[in-house]
PDB file of C-alpha atoms in Angstrom:
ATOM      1  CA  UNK I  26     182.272 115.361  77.294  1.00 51.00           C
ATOM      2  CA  UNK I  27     180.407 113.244  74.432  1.00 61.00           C
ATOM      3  CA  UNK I  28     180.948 110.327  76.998  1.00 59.00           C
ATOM      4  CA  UNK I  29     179.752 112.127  80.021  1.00 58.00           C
ATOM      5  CA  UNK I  30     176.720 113.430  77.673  1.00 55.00           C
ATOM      6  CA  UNK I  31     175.857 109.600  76.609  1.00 59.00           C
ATOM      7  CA  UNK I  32     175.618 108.288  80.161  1.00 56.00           C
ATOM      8  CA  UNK I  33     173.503 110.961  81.244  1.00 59.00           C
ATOM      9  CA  UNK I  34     171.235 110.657  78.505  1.00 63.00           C
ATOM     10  CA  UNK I  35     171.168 106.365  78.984  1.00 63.00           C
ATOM     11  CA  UNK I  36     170.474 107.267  83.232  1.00 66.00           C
ATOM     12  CA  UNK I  37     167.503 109.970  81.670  1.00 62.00           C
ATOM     13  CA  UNK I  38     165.983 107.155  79.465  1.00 64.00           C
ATOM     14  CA  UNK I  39     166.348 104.194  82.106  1.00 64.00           C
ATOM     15  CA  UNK I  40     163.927 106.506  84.687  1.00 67.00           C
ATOM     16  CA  UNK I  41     161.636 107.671  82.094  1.00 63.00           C
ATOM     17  CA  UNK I  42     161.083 103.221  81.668  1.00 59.00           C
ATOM     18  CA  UNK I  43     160.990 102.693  85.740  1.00 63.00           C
ATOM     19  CA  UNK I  44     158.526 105.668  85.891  1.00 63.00           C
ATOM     20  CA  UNK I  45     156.685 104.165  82.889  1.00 64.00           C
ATOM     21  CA  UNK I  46     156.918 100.678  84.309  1.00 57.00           C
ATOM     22  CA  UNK I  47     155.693 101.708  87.799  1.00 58.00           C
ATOM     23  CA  UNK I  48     153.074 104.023  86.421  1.00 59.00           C
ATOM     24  CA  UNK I  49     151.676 100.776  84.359  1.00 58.00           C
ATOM     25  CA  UNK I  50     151.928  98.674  87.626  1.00 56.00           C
ATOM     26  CA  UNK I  51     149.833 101.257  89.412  1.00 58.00           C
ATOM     27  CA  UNK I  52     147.160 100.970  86.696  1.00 57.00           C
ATOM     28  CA  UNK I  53     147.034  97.621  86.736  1.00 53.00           C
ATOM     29  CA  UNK I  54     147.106  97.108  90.112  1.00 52.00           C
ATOM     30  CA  UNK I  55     144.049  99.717  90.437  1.00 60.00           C
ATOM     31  CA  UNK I  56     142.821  97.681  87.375  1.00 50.00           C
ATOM     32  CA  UNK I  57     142.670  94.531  89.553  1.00 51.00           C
ATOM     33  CA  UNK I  58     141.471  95.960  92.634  1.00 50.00           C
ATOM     34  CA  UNK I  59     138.438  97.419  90.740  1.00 51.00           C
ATOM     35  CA  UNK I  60     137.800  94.072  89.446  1.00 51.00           C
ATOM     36  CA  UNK I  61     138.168  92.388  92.723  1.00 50.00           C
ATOM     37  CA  UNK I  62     136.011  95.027  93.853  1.00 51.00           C
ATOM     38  CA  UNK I  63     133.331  94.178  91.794  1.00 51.00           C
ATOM     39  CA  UNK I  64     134.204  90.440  92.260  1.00 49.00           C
ATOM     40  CA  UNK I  65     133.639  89.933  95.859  1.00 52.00           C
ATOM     41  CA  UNK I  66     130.398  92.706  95.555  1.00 54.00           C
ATOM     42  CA  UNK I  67     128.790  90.332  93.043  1.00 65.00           C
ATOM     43  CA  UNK I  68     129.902  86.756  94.376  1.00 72.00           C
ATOM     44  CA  UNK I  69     127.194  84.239  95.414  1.00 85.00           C
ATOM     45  CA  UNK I  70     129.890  83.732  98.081  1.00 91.00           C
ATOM     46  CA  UNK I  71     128.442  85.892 100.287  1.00 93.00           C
ATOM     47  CA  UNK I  72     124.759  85.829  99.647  1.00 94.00           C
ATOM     48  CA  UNK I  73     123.016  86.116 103.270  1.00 95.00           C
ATOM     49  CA  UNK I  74     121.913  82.758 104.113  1.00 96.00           C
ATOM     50  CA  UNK I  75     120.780  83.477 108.359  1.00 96.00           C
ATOM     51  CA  UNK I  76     120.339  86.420 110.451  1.00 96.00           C
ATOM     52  CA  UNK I  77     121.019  85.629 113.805  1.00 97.00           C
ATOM     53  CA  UNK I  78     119.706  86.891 116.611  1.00 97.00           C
ATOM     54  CA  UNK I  79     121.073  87.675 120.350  1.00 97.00           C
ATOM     55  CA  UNK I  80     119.404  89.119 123.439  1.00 96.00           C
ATOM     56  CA  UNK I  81     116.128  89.678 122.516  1.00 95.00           C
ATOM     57  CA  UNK I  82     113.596  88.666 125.544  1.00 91.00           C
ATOM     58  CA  UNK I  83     110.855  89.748 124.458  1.00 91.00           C
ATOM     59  CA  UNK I  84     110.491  91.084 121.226  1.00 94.00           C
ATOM     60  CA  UNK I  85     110.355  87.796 118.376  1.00 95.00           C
ATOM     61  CA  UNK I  86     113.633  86.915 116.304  1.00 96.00           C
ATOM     62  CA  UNK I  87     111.510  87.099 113.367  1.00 96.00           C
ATOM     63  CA  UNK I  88     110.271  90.718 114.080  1.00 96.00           C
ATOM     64  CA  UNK I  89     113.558  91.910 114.523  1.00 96.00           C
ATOM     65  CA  UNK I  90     114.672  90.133 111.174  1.00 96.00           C
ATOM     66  CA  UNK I  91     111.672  91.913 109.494  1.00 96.00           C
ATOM     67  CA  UNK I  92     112.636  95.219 110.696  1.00 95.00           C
ATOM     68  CA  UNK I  93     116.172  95.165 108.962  1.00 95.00           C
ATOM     69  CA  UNK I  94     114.393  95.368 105.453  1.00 93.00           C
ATOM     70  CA  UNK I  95     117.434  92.664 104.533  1.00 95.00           C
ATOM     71  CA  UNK I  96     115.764  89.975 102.432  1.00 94.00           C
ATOM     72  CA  UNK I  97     118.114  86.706 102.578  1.00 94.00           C
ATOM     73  CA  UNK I  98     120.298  86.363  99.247  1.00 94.00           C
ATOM     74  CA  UNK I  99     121.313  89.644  99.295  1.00 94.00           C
ATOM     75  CA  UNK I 100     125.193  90.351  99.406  1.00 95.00           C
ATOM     76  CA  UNK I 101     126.061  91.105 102.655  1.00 94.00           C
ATOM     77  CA  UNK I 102     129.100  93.397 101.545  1.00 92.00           C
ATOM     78  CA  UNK I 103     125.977  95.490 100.211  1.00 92.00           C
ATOM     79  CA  UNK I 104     124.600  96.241 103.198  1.00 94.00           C
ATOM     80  CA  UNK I 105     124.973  98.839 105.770  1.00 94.00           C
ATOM     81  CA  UNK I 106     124.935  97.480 109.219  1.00 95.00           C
ATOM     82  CA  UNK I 107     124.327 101.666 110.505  1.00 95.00           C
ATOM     83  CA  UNK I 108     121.497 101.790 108.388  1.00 95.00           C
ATOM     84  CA  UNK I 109     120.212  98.572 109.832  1.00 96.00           C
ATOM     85  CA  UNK I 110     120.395  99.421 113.683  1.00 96.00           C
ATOM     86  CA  UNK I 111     118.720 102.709 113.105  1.00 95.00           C
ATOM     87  CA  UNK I 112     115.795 100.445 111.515  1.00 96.00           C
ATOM     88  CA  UNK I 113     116.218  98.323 114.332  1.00 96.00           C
ATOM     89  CA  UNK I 114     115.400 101.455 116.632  1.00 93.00           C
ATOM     90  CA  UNK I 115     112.042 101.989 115.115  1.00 92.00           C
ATOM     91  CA  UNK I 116     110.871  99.115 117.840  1.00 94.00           C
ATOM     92  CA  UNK I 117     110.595 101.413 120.872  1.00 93.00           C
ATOM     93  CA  UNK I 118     111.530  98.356 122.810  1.00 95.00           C
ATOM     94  CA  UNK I 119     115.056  98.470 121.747  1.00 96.00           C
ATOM     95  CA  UNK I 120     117.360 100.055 123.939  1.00 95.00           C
ATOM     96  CA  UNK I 121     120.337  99.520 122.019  1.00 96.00           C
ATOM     97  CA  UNK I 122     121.518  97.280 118.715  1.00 97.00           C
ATOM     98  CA  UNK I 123     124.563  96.474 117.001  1.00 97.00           C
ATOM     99  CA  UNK I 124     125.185  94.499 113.486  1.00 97.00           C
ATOM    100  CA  UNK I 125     127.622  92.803 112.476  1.00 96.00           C
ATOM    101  CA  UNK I 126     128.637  90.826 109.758  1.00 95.00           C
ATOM    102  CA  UNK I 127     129.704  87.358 109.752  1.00 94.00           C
ATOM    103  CA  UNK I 128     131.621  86.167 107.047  1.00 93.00           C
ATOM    104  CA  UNK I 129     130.882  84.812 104.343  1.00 93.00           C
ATOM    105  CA  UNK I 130     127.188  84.709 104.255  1.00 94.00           C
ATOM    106  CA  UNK I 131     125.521  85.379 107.656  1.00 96.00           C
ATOM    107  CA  UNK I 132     124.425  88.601 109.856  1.00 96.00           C
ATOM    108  CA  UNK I 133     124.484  89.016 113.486  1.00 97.00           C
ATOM    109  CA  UNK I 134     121.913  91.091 115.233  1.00 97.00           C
ATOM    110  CA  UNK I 135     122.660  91.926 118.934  1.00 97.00           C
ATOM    111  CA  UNK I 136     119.981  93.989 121.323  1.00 97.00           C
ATOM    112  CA  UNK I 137     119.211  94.632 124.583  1.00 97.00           C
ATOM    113  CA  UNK I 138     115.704  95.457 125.652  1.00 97.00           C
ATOM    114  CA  UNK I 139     113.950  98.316 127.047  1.00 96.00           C
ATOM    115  CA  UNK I 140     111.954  96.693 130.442  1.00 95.00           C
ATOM    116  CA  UNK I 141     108.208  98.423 131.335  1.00 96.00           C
ATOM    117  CA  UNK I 142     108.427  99.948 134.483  1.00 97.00           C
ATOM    118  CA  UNK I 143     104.850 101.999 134.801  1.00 97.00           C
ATOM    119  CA  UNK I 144     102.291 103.295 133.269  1.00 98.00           C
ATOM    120  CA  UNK I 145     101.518 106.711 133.419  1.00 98.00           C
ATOM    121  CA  UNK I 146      98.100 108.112 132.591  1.00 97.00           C
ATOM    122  CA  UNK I 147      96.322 111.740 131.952  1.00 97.00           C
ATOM    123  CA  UNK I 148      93.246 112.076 130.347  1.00 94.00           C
ATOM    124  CA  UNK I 149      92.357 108.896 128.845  1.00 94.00           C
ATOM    125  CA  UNK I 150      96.017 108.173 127.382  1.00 96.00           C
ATOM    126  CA  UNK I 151      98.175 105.262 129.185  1.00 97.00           C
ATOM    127  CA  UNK I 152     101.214 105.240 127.877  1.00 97.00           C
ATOM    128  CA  UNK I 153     104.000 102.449 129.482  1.00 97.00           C
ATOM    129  CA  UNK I 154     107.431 103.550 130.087  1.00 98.00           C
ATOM    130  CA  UNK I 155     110.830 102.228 131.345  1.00 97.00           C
ATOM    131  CA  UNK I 156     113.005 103.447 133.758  1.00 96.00           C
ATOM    132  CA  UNK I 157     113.957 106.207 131.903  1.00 96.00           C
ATOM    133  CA  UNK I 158     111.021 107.802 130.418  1.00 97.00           C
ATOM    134  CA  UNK I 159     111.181 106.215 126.848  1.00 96.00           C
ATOM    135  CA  UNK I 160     107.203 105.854 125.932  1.00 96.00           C
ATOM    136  CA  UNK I 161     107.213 101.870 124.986  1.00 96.00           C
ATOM    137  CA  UNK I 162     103.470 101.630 124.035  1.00 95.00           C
ATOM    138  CA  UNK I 163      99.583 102.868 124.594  1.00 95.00           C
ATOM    139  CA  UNK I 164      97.558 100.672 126.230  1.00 96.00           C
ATOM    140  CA  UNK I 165      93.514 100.899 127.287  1.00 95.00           C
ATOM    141  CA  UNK I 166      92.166 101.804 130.055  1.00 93.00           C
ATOM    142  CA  UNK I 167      90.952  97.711 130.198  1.00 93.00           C
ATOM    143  CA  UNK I 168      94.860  96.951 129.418  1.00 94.00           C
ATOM    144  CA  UNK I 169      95.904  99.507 132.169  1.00 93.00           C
ATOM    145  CA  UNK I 170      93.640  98.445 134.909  1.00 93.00           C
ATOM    146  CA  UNK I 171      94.694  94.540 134.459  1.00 94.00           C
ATOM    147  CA  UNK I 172      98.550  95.542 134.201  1.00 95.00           C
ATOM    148  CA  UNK I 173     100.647  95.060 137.699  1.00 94.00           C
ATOM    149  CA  UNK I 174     102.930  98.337 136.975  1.00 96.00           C
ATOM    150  CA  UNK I 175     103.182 100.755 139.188  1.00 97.00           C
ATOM    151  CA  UNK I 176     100.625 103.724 138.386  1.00 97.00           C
ATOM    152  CA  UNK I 177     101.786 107.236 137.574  1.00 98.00           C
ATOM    153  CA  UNK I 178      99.079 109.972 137.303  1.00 98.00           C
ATOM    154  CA  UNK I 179     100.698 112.488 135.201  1.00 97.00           C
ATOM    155  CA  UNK I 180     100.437 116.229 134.285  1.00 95.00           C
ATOM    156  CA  UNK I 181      99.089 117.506 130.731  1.00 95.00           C
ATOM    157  CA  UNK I 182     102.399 116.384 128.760  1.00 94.00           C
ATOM    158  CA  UNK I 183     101.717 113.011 128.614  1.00 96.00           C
ATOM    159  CA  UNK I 184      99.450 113.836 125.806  1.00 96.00           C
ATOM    160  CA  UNK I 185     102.461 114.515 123.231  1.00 95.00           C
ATOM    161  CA  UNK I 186     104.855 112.040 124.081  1.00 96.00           C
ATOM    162  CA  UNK I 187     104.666 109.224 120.677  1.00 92.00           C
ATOM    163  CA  UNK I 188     106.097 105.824 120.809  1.00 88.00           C
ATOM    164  CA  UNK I 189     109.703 105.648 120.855  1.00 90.00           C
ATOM    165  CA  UNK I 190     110.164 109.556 122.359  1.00 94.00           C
ATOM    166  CA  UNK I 191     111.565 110.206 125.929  1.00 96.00           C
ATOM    167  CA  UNK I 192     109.741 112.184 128.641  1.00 97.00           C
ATOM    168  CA  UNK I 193     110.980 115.451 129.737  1.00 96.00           C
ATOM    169  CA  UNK I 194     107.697 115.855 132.357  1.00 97.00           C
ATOM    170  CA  UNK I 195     109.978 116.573 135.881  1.00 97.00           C
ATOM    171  CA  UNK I 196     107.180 115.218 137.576  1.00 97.00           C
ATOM    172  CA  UNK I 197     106.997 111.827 135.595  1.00 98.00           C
ATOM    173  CA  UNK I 198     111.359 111.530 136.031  1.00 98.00           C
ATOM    174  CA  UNK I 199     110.475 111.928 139.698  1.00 97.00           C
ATOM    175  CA  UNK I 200     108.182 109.542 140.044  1.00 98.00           C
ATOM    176  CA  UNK I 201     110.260 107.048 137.701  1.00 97.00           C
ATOM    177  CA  UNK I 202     113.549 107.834 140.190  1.00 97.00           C
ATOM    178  CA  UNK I 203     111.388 107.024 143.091  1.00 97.00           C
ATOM    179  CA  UNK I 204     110.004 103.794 141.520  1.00 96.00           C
ATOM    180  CA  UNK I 205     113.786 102.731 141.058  1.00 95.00           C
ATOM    181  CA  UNK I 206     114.716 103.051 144.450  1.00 94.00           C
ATOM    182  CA  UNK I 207     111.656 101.824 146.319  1.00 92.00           C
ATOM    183  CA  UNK I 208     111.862  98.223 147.563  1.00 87.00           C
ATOM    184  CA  UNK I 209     109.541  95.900 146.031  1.00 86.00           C
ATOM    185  CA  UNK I 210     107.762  95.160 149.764  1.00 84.00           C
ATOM    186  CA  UNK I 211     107.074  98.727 149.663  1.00 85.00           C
ATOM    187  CA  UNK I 212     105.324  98.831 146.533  1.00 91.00           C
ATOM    188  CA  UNK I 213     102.937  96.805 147.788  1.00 89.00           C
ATOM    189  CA  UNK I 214     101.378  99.093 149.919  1.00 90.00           C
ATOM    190  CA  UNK I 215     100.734 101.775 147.057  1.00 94.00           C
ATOM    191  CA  UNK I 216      98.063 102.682 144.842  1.00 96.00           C
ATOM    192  CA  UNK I 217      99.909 104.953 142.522  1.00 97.00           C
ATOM    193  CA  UNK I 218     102.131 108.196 142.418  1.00 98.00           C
ATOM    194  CA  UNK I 219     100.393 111.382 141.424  1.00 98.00           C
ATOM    195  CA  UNK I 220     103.243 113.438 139.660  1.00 98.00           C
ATOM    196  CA  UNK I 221     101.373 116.805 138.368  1.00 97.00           C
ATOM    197  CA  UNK I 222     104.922 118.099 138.672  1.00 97.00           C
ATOM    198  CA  UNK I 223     108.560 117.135 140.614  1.00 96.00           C
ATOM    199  CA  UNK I 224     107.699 119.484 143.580  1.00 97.00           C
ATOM    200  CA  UNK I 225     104.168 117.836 143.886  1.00 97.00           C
ATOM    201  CA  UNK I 226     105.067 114.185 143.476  1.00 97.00           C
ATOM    202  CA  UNK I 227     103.379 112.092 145.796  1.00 97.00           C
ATOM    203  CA  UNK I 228     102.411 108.702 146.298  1.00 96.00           C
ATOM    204  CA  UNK I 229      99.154 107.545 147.245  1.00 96.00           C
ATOM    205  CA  UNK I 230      98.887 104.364 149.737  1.00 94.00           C
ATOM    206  CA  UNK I 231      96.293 101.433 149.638  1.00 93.00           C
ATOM    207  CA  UNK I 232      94.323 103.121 152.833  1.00 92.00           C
ATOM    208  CA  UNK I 233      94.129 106.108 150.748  1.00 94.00           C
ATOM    209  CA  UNK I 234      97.256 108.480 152.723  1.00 95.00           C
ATOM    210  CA  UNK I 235      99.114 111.326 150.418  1.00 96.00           C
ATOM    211  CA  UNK I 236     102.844 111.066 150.992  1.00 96.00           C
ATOM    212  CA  UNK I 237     104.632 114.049 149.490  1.00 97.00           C
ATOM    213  CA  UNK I 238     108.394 112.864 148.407  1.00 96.00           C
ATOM    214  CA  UNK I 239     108.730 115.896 145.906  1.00 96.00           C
ATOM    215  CA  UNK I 240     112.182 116.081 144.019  1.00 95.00           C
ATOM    216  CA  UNK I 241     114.444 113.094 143.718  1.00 92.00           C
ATOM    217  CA  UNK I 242     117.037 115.066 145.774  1.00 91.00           C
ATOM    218  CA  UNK I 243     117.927 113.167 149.547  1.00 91.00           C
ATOM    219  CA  UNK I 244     115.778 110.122 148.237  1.00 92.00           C
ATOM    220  CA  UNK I 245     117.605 107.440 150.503  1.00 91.00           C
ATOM    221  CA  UNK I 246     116.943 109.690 153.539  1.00 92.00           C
ATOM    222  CA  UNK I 247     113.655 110.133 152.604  1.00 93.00           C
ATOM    223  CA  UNK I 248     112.800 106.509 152.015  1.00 92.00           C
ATOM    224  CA  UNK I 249     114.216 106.140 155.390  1.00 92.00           C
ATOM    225  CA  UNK I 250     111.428 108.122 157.058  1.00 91.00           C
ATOM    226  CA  UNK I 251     108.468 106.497 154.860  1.00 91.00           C
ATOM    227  CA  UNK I 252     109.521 103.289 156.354  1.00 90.00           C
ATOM    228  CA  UNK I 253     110.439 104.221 159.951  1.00 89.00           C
ATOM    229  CA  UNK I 254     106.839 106.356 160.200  1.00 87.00           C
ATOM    230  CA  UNK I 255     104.326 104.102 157.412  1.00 85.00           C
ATOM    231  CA  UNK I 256     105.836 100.934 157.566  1.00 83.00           C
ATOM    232  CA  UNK I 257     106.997 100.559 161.278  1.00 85.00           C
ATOM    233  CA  UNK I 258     104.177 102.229 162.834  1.00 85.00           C
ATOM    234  CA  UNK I 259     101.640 101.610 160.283  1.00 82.00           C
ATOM    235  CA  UNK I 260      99.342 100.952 163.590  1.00 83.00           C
ATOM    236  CA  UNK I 261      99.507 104.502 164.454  1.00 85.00           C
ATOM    237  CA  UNK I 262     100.576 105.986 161.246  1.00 86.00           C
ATOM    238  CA  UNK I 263      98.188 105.382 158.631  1.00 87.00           C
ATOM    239  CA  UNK I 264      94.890 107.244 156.720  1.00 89.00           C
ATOM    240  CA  UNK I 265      92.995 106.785 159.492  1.00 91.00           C
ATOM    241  CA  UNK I 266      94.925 108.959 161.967  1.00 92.00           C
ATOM    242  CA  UNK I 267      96.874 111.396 159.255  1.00 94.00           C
ATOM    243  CA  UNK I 268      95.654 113.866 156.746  1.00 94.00           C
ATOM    244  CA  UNK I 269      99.189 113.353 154.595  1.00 95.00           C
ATOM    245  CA  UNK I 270     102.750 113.437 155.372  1.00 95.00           C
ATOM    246  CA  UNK I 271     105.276 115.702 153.461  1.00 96.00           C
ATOM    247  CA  UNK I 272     109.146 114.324 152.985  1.00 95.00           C
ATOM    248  CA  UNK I 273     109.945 117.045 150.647  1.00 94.00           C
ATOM    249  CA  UNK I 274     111.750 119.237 153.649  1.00 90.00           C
ATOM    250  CA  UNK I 275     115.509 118.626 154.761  1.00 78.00           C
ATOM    251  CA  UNK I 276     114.332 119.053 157.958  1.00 74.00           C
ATOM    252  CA  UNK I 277     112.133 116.644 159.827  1.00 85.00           C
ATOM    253  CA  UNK I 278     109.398 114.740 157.896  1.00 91.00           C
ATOM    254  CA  UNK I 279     105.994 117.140 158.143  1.00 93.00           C
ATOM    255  CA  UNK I 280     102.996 115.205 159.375  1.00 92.00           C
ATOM    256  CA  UNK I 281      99.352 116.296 159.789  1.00 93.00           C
ATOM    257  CA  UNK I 282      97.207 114.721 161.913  1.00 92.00           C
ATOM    258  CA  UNK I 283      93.628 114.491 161.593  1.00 87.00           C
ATOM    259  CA  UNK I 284      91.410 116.389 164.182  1.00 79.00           C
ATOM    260  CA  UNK I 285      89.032 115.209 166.351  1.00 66.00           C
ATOM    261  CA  UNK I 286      89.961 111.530 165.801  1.00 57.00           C
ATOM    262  CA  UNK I 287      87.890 111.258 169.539  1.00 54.00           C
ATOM    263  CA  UNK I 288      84.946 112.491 168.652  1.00 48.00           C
TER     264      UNK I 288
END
């Protein structure tokens, strides 16, 4: 028994040491970590030295460096590329960014651009917007008038939409949906789109005829009848010989005809 009791005790005392020893190896391993930690987070290693830049088109490198807030020098392990993105985002011309870094002393900024695609107007305010509503900037009425975009004349909530904020107008989404899909030899041929609301949206020709498209629902077989009646027989269909012509209707387009053309 005094034997057995010894052995016992020497196995008790040999893993009180190994839990000891590991316990110490822990520490110091959590010891060194720390210290690496703080190593690498204060190393001139990886002071920023470039921010590069990658699909911008239109908007300068240099702006988009300025809009990070990073200052070159500072660790990069220090800096939040989430934080830097959402700063990125402040330019309403950025659709989308993404920042990485590149080790050991460079960042990589990567965006893709937000493209104008009208300007709509109400009251004074023209506002440009891409295809899908996003307000990209206010222009002047001088700005507005020299500008090639498409025209959009738009209902009352134009006047709260800010820089940066999408469009929820159904009448301005129409007329954006319609923009997408006309062909560019159509647009030609059009003074603007008058988009009060979805139901009313209309666009206006050159010669001055209303053409009611309404919702974007059935848009390919309502372009089709634009351009087999106003393009195709612009000789007989035109603002001389109609009053308008409403597409909004599954069934057959609706066309009214001026009276008295003979007289």
């Amino acid at each position: 028994m005094t034997i057995e009791k010894t052995n016992h005790r020497r196995q008790d005392r040999r893993q009180k040491f190994k839990r000891r020893a590991l316990a110490g190896l822990g520490l110091l391993l959590m010891a060194m970590a720390g210290w690496g930690g703080y190593w690498l987070s204060n190393s001139s290693w990886f002071d920023l030295k470039q921010i590069l830049v990658e699909g911008n088109q239109t908007i300068q490198a240099d702006a988009l460096r300025r809009l990070t807030g990073v200052r070159l020098g500072t660790n990069i392990l220090k800096v939040t590329p989430e934080d830097l993105v959402q700063n990125l985002k402040a330019n309403p011309f950025v659709k989308t960014a993404e920042v990485k870094r590149r080790y050991p002393d460079k960042l990589l900024i990567r965006i893709t651009e937000r493209t104008p695609a009208a300007i709509a107007s109400n009251g004074g305010k023209h506002l440009v917007l891409d295809e899908e509503g996003y307000c990209l900037q206010s222009l002047t009425l001088m700005s507005a008038d020299r500008s090639e975009l498409p025209r959009i004349a738009a209902g009352s909530a134009l006047q709260t939409l800010k820089p940066c904020a999408k469009t929820e107008d159904k009448g301005i989404l129409a007329a954006l949906a319609l923009i997408r899909q006309l062909d560019p030899f159509f647009m030609e041929n059009i003074a603007e789109f008058s988009a009060p609301s979805d139901w009313s949206l209309a666009l206006i020709t050159r010669d001055g005829l209303t053409v009611y498209f309404g919702p974007p629902e059935n848009l390919p077989q309502k372009l089709q009848y634009y351009e087999e009646l106003l393009i195709k027989n612009a000789a007989e269909c035109n603002a001389e010989t109609l009053d308008y012509v409403d597409l909004r209707y599954d069934a057959q387009p609706v066309i009214k005809r001026k009276e008295n053309l003979d007289k």
